[in-house]
Coordinates of N, CA and C in Angstrom, one line a residue:
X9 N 0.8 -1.2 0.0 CA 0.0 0.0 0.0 C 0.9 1.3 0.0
X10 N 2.0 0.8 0.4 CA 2.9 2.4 0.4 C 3.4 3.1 -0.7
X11 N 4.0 2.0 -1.5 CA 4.5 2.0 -2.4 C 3.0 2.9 -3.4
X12 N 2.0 2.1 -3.5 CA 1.0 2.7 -4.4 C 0.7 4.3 -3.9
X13 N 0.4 4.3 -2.7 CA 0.4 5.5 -2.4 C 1.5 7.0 -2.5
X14 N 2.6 6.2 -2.4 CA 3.8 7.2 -2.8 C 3.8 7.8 -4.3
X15 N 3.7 6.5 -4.9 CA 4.0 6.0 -6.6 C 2.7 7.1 -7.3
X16 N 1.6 7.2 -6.4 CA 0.5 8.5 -6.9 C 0.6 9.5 -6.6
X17 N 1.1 9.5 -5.8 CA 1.5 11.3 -5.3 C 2.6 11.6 -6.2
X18 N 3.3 10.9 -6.5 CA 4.7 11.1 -7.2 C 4.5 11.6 -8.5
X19 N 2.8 10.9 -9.1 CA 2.7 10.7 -10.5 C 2.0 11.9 -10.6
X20 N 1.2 12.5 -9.7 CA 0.3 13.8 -9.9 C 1.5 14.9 -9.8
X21 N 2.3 15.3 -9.4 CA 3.5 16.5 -9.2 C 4.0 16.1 -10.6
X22 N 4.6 15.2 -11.3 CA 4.7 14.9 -12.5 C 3.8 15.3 -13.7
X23 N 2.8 15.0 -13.0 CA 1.5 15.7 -14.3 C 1.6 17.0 -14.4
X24 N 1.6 17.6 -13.4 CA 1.4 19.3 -12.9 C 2.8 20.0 -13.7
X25 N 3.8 19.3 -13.3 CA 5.4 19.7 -14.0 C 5.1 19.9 -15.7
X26 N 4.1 18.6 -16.3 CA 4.0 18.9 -17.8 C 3.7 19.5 -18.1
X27 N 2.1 19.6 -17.6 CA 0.9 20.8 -18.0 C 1.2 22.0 -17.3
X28 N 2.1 22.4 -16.5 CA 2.3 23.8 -16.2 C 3.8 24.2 -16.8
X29 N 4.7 23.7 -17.4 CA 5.9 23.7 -18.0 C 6.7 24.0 -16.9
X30 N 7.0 23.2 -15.6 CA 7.6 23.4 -14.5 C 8.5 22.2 -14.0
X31 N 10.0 22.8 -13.5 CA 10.5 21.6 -12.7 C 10.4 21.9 -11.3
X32 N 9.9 22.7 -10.6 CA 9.4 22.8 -9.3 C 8.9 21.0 -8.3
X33 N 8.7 21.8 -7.5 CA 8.2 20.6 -6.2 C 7.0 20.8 -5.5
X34 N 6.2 19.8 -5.2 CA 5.7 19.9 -4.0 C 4.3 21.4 -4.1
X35 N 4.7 22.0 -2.7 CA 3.5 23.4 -3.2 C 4.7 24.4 -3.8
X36 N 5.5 24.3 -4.0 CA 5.8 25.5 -4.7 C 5.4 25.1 -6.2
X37 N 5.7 24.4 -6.7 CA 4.9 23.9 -8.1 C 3.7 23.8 -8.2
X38 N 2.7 23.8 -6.9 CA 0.9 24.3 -7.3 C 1.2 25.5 -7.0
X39 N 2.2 26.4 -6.2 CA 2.0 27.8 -6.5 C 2.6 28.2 -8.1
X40 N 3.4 27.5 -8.6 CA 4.0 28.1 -9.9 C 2.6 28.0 -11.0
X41 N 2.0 26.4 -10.6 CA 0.7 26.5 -11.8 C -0.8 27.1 -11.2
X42 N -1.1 27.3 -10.1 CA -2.0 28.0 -9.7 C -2.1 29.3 -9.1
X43 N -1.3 30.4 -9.1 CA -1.0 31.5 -8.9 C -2.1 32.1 -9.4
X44 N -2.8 33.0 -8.3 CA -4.0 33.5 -8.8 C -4.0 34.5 -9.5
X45 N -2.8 35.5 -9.9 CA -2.1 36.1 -10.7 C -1.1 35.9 -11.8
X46 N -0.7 34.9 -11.3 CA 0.8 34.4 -12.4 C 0.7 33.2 -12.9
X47 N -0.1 32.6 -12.2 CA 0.0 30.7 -12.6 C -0.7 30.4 -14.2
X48 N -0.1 29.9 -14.3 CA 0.2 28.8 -16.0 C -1.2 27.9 -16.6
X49 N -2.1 27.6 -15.1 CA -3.1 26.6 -15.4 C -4.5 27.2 -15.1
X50 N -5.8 26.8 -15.0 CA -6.8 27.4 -14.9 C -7.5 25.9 -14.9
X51 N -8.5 26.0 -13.8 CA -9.5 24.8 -13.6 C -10.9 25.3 -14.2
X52 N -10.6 26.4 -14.7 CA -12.3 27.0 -14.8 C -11.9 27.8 -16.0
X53 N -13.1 28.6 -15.8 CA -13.1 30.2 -16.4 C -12.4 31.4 -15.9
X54 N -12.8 31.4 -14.6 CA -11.7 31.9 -13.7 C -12.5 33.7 -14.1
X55 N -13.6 34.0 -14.2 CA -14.0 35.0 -14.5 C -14.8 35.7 -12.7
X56 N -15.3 34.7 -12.1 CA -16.2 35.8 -11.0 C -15.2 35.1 -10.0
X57 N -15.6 35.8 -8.7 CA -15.3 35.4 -7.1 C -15.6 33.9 -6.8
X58 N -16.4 33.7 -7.4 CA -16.7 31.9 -7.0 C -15.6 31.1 -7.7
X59 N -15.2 31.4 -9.3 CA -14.6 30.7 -10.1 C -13.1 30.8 -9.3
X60 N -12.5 31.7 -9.0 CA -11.2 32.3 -8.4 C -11.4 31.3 -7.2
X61 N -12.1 31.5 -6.6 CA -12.4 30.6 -4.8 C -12.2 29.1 -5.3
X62 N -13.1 28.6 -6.0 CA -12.3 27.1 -6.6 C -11.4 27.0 -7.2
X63 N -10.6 27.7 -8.2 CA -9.5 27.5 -8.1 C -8.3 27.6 -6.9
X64 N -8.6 28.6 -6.5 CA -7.6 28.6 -5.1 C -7.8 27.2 -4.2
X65 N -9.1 27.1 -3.7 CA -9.6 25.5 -3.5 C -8.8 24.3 -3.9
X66 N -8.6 24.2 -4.7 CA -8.2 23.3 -5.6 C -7.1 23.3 -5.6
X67 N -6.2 24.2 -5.6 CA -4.6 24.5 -5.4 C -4.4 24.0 -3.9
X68 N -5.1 24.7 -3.1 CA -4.8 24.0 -1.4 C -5.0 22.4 -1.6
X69 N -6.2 21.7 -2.2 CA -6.5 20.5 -2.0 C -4.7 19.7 -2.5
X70 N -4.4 20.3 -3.7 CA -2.9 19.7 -4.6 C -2.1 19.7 -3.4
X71 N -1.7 21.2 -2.7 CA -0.8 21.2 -2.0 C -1.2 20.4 -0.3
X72 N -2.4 20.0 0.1 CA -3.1 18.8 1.0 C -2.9 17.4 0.8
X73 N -2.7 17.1 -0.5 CA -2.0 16.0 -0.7 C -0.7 15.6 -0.7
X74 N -0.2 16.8 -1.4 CA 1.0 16.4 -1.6 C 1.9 16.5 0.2
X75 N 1.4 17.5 0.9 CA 1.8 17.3 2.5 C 1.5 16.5 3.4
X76 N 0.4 16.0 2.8 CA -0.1 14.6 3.9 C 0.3 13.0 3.6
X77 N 0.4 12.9 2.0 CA 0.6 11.6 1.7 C 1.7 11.6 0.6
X78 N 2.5 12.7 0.5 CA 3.7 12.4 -0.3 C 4.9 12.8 0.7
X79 N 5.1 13.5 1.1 CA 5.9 14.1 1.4 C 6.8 13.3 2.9
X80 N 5.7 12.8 4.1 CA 6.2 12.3 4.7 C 7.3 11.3 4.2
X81 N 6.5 10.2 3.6 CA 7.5 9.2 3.2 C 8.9 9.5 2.6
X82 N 8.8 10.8 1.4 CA 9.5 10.9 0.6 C 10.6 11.7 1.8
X83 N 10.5 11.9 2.9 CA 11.8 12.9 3.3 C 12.3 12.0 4.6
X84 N 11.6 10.9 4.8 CA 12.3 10.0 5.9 C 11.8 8.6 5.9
X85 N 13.5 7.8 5.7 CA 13.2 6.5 5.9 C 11.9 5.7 5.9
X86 N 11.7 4.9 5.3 CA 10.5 4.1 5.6 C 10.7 3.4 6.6
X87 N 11.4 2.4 6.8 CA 11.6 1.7 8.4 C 11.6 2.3 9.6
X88 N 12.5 3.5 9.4 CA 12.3 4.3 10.3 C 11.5 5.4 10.7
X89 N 10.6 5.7 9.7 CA 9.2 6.6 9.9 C 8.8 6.9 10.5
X90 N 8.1 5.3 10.7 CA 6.9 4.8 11.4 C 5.5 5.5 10.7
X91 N 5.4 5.7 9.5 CA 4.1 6.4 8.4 C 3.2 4.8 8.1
X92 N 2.1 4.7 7.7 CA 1.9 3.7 7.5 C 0.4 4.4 7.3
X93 N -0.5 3.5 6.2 CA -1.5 4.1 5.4 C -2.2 2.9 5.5
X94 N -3.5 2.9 5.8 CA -4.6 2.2 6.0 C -5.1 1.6 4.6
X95 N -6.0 1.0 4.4 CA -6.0 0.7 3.4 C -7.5 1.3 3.0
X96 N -8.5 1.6 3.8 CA -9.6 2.9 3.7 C -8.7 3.6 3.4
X97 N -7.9 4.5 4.0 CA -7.1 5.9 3.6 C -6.8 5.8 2.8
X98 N -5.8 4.7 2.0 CA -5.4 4.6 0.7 C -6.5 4.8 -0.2
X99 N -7.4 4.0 -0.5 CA -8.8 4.1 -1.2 C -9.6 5.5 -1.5
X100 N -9.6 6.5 -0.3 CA -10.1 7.5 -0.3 C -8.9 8.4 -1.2
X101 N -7.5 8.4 -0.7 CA -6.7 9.1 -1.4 C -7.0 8.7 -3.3
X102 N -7.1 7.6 -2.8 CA -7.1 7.7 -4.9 C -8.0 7.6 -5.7
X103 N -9.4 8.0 -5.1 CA -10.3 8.5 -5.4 C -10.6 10.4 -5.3
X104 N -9.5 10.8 -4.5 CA -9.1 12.2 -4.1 C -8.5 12.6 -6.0
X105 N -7.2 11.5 -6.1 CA -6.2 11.7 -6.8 C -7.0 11.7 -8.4
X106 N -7.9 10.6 -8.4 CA -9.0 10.4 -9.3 C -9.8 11.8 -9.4
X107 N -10.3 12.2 -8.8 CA -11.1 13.7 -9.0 C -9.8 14.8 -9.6
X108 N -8.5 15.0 -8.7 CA -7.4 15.8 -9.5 C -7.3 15.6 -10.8
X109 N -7.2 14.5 -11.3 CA -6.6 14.5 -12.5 C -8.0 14.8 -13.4
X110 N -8.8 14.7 -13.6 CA -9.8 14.5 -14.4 C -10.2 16.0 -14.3
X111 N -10.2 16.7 -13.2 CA -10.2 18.3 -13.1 C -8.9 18.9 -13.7
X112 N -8.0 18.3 -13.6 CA -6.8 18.5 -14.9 C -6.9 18.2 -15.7
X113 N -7.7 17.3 -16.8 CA -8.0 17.0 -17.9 C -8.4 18.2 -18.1
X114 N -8.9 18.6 -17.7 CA -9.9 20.1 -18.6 C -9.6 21.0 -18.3
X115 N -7.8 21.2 -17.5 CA -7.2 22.5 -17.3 C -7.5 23.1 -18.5
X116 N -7.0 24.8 -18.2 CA -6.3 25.3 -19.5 C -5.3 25.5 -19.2
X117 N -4.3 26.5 -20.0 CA -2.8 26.9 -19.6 C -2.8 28.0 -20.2
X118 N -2.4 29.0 -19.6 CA -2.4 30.7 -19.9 C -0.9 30.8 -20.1
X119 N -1.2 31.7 -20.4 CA 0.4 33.0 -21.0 C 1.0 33.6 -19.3
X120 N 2.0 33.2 -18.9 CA 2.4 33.5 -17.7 C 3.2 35.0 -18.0
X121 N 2.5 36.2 -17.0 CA 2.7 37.7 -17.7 C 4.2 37.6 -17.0

């Protein structure tokens, strides 16, 4: 289960690096493609106060995953952790990871001013 769960977190920061033309990390790379001013991607239309609020939404959710279920593993030992993922928690994450990508399917990508 770890491995799967690492191995998706790993693959969504990879997706985000294409479709936003970035080698960044982690949240600094959902701030490079979701910058409510500068960022590269768009989940919407991005025209009223609601549309702006889900995307920002949506940037914290990127950068929620990537802090809760990537990151531990990736910066300390697995044997020595002590991190360990349920197998509900796994399930719910990748059905999390499932909703990201498919709302990335229909990013756009703007002109970074």
């Amino acid at each position: 289960m770890f491995h799967a769960v690492f191995e998706a977190t790993k693959g969504l920061a990879e997706r985000l690096r294409q479709l936003g033309g970035s080698q960044l990390d982690g949240a600094a790379l959902v701030d490079y493609c979701f910058a409510v001013k500068t960022g590269s991607l768009r989940i919407n239309a991005f025209r009223t106060e609601t549309e702006i609020s889900e995307h920002t939404g949506f940037a914290n959710l990127l950068k929620g995953v990537f802090g809760t279920f990537r990151n531990p593993p990736a910066h300390t030992p697995r044997a020595t952790a002590g991190w360990t993922i349920t197998e509900p928690d796994a399930l719910d994450l990748f059905s999390t990871l499932s909703l990201l990508h498919r709302r990335l399917d229909s990013a756009t990508t703007v002109s970074r001013p």
